[in-house]
mmCIF file of C-alpha atoms in Angstrom:
data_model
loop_
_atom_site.group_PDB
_atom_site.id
_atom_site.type_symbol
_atom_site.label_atom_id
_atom_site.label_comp_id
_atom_site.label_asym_id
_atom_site.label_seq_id
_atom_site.Cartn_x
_atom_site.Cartn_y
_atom_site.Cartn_z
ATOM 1 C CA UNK C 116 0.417 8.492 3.982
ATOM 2 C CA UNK C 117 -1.183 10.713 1.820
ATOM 3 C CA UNK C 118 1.486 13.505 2.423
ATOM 4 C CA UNK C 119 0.417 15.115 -0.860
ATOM 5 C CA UNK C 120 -2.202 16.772 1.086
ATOM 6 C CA UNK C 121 -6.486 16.627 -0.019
ATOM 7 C CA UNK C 122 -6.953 17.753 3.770
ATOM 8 C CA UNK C 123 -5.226 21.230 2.530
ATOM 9 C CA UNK C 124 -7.218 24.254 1.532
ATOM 10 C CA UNK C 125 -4.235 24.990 -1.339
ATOM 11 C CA UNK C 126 -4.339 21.642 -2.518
ATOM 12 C CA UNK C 127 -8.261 22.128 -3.340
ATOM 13 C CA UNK C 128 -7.449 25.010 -5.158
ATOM 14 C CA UNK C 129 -4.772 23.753 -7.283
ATOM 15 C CA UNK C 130 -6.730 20.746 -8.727
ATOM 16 C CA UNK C 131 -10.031 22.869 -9.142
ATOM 17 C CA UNK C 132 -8.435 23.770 -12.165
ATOM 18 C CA UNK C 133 -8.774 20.411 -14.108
ATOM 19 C CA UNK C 134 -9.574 16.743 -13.781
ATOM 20 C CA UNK C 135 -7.806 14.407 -10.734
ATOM 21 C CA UNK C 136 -6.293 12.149 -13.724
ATOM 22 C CA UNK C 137 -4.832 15.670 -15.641
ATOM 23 C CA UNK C 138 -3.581 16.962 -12.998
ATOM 24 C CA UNK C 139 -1.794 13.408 -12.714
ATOM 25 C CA UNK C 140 -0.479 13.986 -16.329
ATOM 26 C CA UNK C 141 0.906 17.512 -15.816
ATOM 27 C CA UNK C 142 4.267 17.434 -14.087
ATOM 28 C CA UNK C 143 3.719 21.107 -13.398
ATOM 29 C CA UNK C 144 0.495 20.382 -11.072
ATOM 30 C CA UNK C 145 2.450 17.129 -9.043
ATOM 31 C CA UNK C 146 5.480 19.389 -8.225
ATOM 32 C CA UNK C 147 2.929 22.193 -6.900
ATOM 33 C CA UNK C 148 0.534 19.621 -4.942
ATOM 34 C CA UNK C 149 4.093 17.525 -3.679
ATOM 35 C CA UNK C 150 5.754 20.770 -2.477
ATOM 36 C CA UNK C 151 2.548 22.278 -0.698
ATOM 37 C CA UNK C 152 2.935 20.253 2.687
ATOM 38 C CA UNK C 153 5.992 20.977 3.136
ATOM 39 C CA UNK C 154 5.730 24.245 2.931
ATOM 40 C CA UNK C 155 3.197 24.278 5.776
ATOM 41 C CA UNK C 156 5.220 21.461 8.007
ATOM 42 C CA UNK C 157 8.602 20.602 9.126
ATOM 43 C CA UNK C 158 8.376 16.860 7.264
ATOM 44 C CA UNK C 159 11.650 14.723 6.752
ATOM 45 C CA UNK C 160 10.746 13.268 3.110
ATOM 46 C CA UNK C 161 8.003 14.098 0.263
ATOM 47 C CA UNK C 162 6.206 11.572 -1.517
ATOM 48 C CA UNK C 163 5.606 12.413 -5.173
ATOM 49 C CA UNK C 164 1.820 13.497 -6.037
ATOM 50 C CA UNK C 165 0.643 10.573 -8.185
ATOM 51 C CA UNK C 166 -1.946 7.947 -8.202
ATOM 52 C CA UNK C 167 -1.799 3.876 -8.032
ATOM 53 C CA UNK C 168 -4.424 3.946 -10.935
ATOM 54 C CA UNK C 169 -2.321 5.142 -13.867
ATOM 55 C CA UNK C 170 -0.922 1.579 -14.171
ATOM 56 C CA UNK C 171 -4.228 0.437 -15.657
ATOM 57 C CA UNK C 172 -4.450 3.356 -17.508
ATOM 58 C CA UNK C 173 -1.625 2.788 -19.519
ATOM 59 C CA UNK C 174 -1.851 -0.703 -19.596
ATOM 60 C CA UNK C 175 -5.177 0.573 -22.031
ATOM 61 C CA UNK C 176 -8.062 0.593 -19.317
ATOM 62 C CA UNK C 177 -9.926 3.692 -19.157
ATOM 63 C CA UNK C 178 -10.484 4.796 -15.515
ATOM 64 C CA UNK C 179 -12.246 8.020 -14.364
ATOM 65 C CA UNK C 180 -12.230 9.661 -10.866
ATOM 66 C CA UNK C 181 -16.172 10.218 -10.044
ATOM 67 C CA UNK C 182 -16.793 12.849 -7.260
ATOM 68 C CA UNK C 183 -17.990 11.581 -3.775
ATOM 69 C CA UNK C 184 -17.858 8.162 -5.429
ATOM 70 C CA UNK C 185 -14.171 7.679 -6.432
ATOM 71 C CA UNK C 186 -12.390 5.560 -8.810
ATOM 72 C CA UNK C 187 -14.758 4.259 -11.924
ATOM 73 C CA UNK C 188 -13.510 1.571 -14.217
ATOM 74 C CA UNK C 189 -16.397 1.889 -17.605
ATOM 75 C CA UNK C 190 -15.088 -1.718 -18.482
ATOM 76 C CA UNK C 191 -13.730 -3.469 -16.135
ATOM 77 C CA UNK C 192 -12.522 -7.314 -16.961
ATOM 78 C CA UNK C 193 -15.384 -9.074 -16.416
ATOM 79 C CA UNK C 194 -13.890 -12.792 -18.719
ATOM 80 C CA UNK C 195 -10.555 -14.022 -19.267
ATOM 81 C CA UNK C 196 -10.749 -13.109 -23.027
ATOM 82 C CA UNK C 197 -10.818 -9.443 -21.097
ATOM 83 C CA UNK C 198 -6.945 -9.439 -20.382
ATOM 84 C CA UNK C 199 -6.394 -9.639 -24.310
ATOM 85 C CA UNK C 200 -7.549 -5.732 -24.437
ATOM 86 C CA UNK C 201 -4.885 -5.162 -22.127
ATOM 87 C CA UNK C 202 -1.597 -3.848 -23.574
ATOM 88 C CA UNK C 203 2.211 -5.384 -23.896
ATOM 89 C CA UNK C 204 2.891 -4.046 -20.029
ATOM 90 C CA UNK C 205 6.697 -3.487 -21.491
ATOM 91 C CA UNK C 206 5.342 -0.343 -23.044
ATOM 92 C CA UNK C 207 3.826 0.462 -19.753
ATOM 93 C CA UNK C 208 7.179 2.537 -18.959
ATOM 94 C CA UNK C 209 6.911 4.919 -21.760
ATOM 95 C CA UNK C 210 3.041 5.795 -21.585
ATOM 96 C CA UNK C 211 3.982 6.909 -17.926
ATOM 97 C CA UNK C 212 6.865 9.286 -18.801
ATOM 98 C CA UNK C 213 4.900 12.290 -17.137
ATOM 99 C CA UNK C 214 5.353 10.599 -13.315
ATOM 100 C CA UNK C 215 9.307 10.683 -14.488
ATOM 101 C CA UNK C 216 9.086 14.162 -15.095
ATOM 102 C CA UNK C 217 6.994 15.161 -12.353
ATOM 103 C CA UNK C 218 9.552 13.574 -10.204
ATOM 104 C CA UNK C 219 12.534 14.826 -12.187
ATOM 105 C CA UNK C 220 10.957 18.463 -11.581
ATOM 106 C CA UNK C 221 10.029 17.722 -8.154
ATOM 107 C CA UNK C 222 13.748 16.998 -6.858
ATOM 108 C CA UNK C 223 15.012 19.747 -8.607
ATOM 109 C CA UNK C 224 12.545 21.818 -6.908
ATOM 110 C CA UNK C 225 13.920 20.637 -3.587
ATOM 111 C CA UNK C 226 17.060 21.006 -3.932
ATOM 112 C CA UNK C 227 18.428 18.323 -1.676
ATOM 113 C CA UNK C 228 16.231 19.675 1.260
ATOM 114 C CA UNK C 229 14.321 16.191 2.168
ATOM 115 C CA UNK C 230 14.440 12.729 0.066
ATOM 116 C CA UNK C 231 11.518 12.140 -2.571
ATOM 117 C CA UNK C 232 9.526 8.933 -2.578
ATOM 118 C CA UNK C 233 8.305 7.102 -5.540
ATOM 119 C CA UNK C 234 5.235 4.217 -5.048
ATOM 120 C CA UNK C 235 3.007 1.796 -6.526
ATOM 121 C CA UNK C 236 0.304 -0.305 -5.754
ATOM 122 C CA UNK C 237 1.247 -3.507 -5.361
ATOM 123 C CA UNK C 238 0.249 -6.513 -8.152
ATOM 124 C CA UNK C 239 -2.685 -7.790 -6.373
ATOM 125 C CA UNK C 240 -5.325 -6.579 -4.595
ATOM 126 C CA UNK C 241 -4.550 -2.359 -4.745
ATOM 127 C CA UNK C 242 -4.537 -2.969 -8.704
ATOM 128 C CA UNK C 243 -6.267 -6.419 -9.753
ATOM 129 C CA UNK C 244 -9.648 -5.505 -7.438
ATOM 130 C CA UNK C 245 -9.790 -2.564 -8.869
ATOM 131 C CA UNK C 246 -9.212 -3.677 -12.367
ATOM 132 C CA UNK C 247 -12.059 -6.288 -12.046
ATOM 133 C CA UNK C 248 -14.221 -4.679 -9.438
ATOM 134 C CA UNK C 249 -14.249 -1.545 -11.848
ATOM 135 C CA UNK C 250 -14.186 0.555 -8.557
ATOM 136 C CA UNK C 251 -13.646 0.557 -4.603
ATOM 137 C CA UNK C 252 -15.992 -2.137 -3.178
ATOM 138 C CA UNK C 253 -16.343 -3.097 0.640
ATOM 139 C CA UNK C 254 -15.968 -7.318 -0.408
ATOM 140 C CA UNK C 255 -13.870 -7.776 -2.992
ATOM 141 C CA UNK C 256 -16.570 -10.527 -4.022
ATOM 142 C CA UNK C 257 -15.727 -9.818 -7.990
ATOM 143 C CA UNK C 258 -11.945 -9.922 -7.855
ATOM 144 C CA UNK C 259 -11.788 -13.252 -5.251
ATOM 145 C CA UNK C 260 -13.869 -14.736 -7.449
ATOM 146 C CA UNK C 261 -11.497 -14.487 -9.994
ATOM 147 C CA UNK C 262 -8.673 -16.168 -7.553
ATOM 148 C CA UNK C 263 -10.792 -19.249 -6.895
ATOM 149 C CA UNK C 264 -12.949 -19.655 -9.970
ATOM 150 C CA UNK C 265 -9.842 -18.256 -12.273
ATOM 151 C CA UNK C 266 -6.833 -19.434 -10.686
ATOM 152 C CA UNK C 267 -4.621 -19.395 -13.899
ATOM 153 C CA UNK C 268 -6.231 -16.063 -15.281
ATOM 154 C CA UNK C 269 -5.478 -14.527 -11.889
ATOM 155 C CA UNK C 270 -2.004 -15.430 -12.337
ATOM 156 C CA UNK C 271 -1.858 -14.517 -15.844
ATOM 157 C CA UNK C 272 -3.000 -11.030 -14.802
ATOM 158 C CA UNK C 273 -0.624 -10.649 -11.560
ATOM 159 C CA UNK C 274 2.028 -11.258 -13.486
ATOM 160 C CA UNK C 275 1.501 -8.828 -16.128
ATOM 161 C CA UNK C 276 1.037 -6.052 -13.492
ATOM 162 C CA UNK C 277 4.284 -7.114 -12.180
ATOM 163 C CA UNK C 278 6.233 -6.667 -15.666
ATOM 164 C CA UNK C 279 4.386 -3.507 -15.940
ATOM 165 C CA UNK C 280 5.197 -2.028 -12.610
ATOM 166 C CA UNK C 281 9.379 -3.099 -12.138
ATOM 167 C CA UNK C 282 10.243 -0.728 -15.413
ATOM 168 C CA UNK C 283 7.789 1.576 -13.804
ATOM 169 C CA UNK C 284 9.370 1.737 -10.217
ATOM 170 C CA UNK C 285 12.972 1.386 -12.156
ATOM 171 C CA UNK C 286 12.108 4.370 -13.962
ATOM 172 C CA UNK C 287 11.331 6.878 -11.238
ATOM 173 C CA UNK C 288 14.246 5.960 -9.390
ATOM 174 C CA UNK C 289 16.074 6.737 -12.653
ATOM 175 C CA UNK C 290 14.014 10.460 -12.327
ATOM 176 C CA UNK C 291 14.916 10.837 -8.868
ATOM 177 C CA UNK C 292 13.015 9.231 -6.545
ATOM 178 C CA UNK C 293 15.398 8.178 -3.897
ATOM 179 C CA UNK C 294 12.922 5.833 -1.777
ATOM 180 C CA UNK C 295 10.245 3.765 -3.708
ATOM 181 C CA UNK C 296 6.673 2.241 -1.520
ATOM 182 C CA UNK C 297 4.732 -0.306 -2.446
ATOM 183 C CA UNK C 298 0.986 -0.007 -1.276
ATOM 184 C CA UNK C 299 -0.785 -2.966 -1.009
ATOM 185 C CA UNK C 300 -4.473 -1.690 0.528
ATOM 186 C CA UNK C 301 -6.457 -4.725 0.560
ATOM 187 C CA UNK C 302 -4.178 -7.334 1.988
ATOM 188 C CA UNK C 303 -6.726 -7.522 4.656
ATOM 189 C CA UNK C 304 -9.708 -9.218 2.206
ATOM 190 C CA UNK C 305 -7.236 -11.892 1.499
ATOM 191 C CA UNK C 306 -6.458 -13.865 4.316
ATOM 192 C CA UNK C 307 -2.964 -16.166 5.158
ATOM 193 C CA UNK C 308 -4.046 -18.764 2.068
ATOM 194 C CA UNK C 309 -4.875 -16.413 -0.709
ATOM 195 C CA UNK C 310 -2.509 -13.866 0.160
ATOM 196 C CA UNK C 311 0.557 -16.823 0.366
ATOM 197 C CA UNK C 312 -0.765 -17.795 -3.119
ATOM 198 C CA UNK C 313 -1.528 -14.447 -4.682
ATOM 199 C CA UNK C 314 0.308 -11.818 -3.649
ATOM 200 C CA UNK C 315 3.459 -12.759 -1.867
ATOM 201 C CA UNK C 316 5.116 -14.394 -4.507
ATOM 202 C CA UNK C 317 4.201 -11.296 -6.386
ATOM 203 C CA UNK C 318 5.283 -8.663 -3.930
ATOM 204 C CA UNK C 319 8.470 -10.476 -3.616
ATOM 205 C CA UNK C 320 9.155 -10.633 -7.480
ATOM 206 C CA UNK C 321 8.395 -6.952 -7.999
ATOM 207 C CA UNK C 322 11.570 -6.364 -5.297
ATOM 208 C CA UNK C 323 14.189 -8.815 -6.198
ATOM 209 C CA UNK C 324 13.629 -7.411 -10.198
ATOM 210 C CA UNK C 325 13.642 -3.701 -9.030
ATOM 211 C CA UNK C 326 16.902 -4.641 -7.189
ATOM 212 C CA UNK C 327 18.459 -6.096 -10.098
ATOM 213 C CA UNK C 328 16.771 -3.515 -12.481
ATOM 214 C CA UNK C 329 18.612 -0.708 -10.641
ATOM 215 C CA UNK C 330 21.770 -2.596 -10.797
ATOM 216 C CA UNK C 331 21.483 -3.418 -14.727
ATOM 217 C CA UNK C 332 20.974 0.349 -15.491
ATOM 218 C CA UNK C 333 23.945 1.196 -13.298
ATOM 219 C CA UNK C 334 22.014 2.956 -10.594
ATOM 220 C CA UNK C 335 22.287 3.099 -6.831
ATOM 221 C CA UNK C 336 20.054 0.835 -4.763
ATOM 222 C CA UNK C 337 17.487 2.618 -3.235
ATOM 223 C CA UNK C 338 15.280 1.490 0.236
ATOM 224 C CA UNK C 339 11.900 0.058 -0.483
ATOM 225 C CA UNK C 340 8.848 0.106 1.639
ATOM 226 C CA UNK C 341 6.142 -2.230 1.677
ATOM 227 C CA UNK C 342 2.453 -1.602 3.125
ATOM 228 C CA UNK C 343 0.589 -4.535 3.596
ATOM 229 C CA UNK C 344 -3.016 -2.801 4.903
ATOM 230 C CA UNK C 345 -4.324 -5.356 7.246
ATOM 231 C CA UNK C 346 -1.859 -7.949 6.299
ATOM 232 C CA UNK C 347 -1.033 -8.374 9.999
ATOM 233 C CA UNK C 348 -1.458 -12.564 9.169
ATOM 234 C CA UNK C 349 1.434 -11.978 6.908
ATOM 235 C CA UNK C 350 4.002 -9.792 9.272
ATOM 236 C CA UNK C 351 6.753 -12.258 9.261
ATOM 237 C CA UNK C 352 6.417 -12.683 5.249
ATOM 238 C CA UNK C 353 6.448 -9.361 4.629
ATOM 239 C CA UNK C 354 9.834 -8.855 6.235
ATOM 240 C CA UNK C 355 11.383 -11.189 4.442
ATOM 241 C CA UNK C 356 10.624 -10.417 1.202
ATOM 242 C CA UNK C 357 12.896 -8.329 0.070
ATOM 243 C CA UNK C 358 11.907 -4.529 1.276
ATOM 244 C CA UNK C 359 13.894 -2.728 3.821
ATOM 245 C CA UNK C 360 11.053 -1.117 5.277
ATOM 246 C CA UNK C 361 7.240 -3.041 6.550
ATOM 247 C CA UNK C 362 4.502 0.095 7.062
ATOM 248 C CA UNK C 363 2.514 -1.033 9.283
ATOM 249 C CA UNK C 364 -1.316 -0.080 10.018
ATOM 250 C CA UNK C 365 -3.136 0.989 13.023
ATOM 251 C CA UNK C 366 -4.343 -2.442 14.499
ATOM 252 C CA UNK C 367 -0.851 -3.954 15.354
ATOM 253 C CA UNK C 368 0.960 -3.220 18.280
ATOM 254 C CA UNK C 369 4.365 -1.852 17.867
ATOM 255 C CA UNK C 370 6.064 -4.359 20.019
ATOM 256 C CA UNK C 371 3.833 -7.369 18.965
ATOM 257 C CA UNK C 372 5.344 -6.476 15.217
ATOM 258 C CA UNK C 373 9.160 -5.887 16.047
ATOM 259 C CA UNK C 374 9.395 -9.651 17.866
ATOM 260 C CA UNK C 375 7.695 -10.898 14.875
ATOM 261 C CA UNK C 376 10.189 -9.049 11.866
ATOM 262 C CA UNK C 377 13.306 -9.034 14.100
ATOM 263 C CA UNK C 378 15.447 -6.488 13.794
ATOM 264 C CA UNK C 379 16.923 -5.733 10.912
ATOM 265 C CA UNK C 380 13.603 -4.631 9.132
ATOM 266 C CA UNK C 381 12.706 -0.995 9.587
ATOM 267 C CA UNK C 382 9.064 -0.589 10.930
ATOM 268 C CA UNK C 383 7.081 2.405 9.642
ATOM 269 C CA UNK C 384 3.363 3.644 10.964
ATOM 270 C CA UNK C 385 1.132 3.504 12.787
ATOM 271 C CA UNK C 386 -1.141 5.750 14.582
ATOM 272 C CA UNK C 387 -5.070 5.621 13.690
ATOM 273 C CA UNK C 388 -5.555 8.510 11.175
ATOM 274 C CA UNK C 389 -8.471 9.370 12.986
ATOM 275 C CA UNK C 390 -6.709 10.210 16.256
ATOM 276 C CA UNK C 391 -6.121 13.446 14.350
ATOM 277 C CA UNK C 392 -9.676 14.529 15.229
ATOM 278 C CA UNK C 393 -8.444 14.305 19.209
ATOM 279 C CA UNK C 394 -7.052 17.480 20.616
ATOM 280 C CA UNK C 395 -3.315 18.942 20.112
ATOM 281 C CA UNK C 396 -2.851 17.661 23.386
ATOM 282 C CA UNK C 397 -4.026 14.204 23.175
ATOM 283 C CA UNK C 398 -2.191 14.226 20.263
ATOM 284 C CA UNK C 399 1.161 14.593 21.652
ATOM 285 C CA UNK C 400 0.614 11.872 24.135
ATOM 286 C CA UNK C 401 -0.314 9.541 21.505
ATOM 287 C CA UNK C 402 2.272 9.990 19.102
ATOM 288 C CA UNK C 403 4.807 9.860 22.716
ATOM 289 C CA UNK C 404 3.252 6.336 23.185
ATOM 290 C CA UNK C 405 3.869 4.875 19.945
ATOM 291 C CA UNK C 406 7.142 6.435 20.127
ATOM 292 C CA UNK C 407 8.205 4.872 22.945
ATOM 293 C CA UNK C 408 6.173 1.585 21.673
ATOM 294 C CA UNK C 409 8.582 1.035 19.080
ATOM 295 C CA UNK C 410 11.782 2.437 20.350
ATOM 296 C CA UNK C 411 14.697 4.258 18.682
ATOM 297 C CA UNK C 412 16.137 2.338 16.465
ATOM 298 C CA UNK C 413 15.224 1.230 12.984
ATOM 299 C CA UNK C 414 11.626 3.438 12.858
ATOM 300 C CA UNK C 415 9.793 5.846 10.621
ATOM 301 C CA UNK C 416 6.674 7.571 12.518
ATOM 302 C CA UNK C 417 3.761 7.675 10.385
ATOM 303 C CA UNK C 418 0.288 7.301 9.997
ATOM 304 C CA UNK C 419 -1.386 3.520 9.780
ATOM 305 C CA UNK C 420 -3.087 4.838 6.699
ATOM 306 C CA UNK C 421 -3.984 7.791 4.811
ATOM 307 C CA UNK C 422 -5.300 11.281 5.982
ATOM 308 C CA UNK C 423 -9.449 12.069 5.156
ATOM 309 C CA UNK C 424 -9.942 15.737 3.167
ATOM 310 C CA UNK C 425 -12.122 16.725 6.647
ATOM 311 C CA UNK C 426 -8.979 16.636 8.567
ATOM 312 C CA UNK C 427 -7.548 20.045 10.341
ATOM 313 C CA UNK C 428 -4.117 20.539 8.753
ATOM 314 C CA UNK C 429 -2.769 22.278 12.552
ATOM 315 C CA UNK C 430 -3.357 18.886 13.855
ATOM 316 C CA UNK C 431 -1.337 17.872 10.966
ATOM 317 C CA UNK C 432 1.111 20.000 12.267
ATOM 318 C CA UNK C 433 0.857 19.232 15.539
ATOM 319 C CA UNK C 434 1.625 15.753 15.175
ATOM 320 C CA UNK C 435 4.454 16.330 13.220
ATOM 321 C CA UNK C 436 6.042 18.359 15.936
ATOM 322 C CA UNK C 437 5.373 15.534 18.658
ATOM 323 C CA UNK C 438 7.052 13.370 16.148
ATOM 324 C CA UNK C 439 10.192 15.675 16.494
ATOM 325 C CA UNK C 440 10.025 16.728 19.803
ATOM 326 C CA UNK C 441 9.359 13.074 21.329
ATOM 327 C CA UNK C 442 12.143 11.502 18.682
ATOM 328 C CA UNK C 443 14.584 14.230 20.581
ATOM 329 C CA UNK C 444 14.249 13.266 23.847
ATOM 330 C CA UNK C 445 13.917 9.381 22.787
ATOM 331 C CA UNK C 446 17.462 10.126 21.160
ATOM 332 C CA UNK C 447 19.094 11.932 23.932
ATOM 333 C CA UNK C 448 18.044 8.837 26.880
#
């Protein structure tokens, strides 16, 4: 969540240099900011510097990163007529050949110490809202209207994020990446309805055609993750659809969510980011309670969500080593 740290003095420095969106094109800067946690912390994987917005870039949409505001669409689609300026998303691939590189240069640069993850945002909400929003927004109001006042222009759209992003996801696996996740941030605006009409069917086509994408080009399957932020409504969905792994956020309890996937789903999360403001201490404790919440078996500690730039990186480091040291004795009863 956010491994490729903003809550790092280093990482400020690197991108001073340039731009958020040219640092995303230079492989150079991605393998720096990628490596930089792990210098600091003992951390089992890295997850490739990158950002869910240079889909729509190369699908044609311009989109700027605005300080203290965040991601700025000038144009965002507004009409269905809109999603004509949008290009073929089979090209999509080949506009995005510096993430391949940055993860080709990234694994090299590790040297088989800790996997590399590849991601996305997933078809719907993390990329559509922001497409038609034309930038964060705490309603959604712009993009839902689209779903209910636009059904078929909705779908026209979902689906050509979808053919853009399985090349895409294909592709860094074909780099290097040896995990892929799938962020899907604004489950929560959806609700059960929309979400079983929008994005599900979605979220399970963009796995089943990675699968068989992998296969075609005569490469090993790799696991996939899927984060459904606030998609609690949709747990037992989610598990089935075709991912290995279901992130989970901060507001489900760990043994609430492993009745309701079974268990042949690996669960992933979830401590509140903000607990990383409590002390080293009270740290420990709470990463020994979810821990022991969710048991040994089939479990990736992580965050519920991603880290804030305020953030002390020794309590970063400090719940890291709980991780370790609680996952030990966990292991050995």
């Amino acid at each position: 969540m956010r491994q490729a740290g903003r809550y790092l003095p280093e990482f400020r420095e690197t991108r001073a240099a340039q731009d958020f969106f040219s640092t995303c094109r230079s492989p150079e800067a991605c393998c720096e900011l990628t490596l930089q946690p792990l210098r600091r912390f003992p951390l089992d994987a890295a997850i490739i510097f990158s950002d869910i917005l240079v889909v729509p870039q190369a699908l044609g949409m311009e989109v700027t990163m605005v300080p203290g505001k965040g991601p700025s669409f000038p144009e965002p689609l507004r009409e269905e007529r809109d999603l004509e300026r949008l290009r073929d998303p089979a090209a999509v691939a080949s506009e995005l050949g510096y993430v391949f590189q940055a993860i080709t240069l990234t694994r090299q640069q590790l040297a088989g110490r800790v996997p590399l993850i590849g991601f996305a945002g997933a078809p719907v909400w993390t990329l559509m809202t922001y497409m038609v929003e034309g930038g964060g927004s705490s309603t959604m109001s712009q993009a839902k209207r689209w779903l209910y006042q636009r059904p078929q222009a909705s779908h026209q759209l979902l689906r050509i994020l979808t053919d853009a992003l399985v090349p895409y996801l294909v592709g860094q696996v074909a780099a290097g990446a040896q995990a892929l996740q799938l962020f899907e941030s604004h489950a929560g605006h959806l609700g059960p309805q929309l979400f079983s009409k929008f994005a599900l069917p979605y979220i399970r086509d963009v796995s089943k055609r990675v699968k068989a994408g992998l296969q075609e080009a005569g490469l090993a399957p790799v696991p996939m993750i899927i984060f459904a932020k606030d998609g609690h409504f949709a747990l037992e969905e989610l598990a089935q659809a075709g991912y290995e792994v279901v992130g989970l956020d901060w507001t489900v309890a760990p043994e609430k969510a492993r009745e309701r996937v079974g268990k042949t789903v690996t669960l992933q999360g979830n401590l509140d980011p903000c607990a990383l403001y409590a002390s080293e201490e009270e740290i420990g404790k709470l990463v020994q309670q979810m821990l022991n919440d969710f048991g040994p078996q089939r479990y990736i500690a992580n965050l519920g969500h991603g880290l804030y730039p305020d953030m002390d990186p020794e309590h970063v480091g400090a719940f890291v080593d709980a991780v370790h040291k609680h996952s030990r004795l966990l292991r050995q009863n």
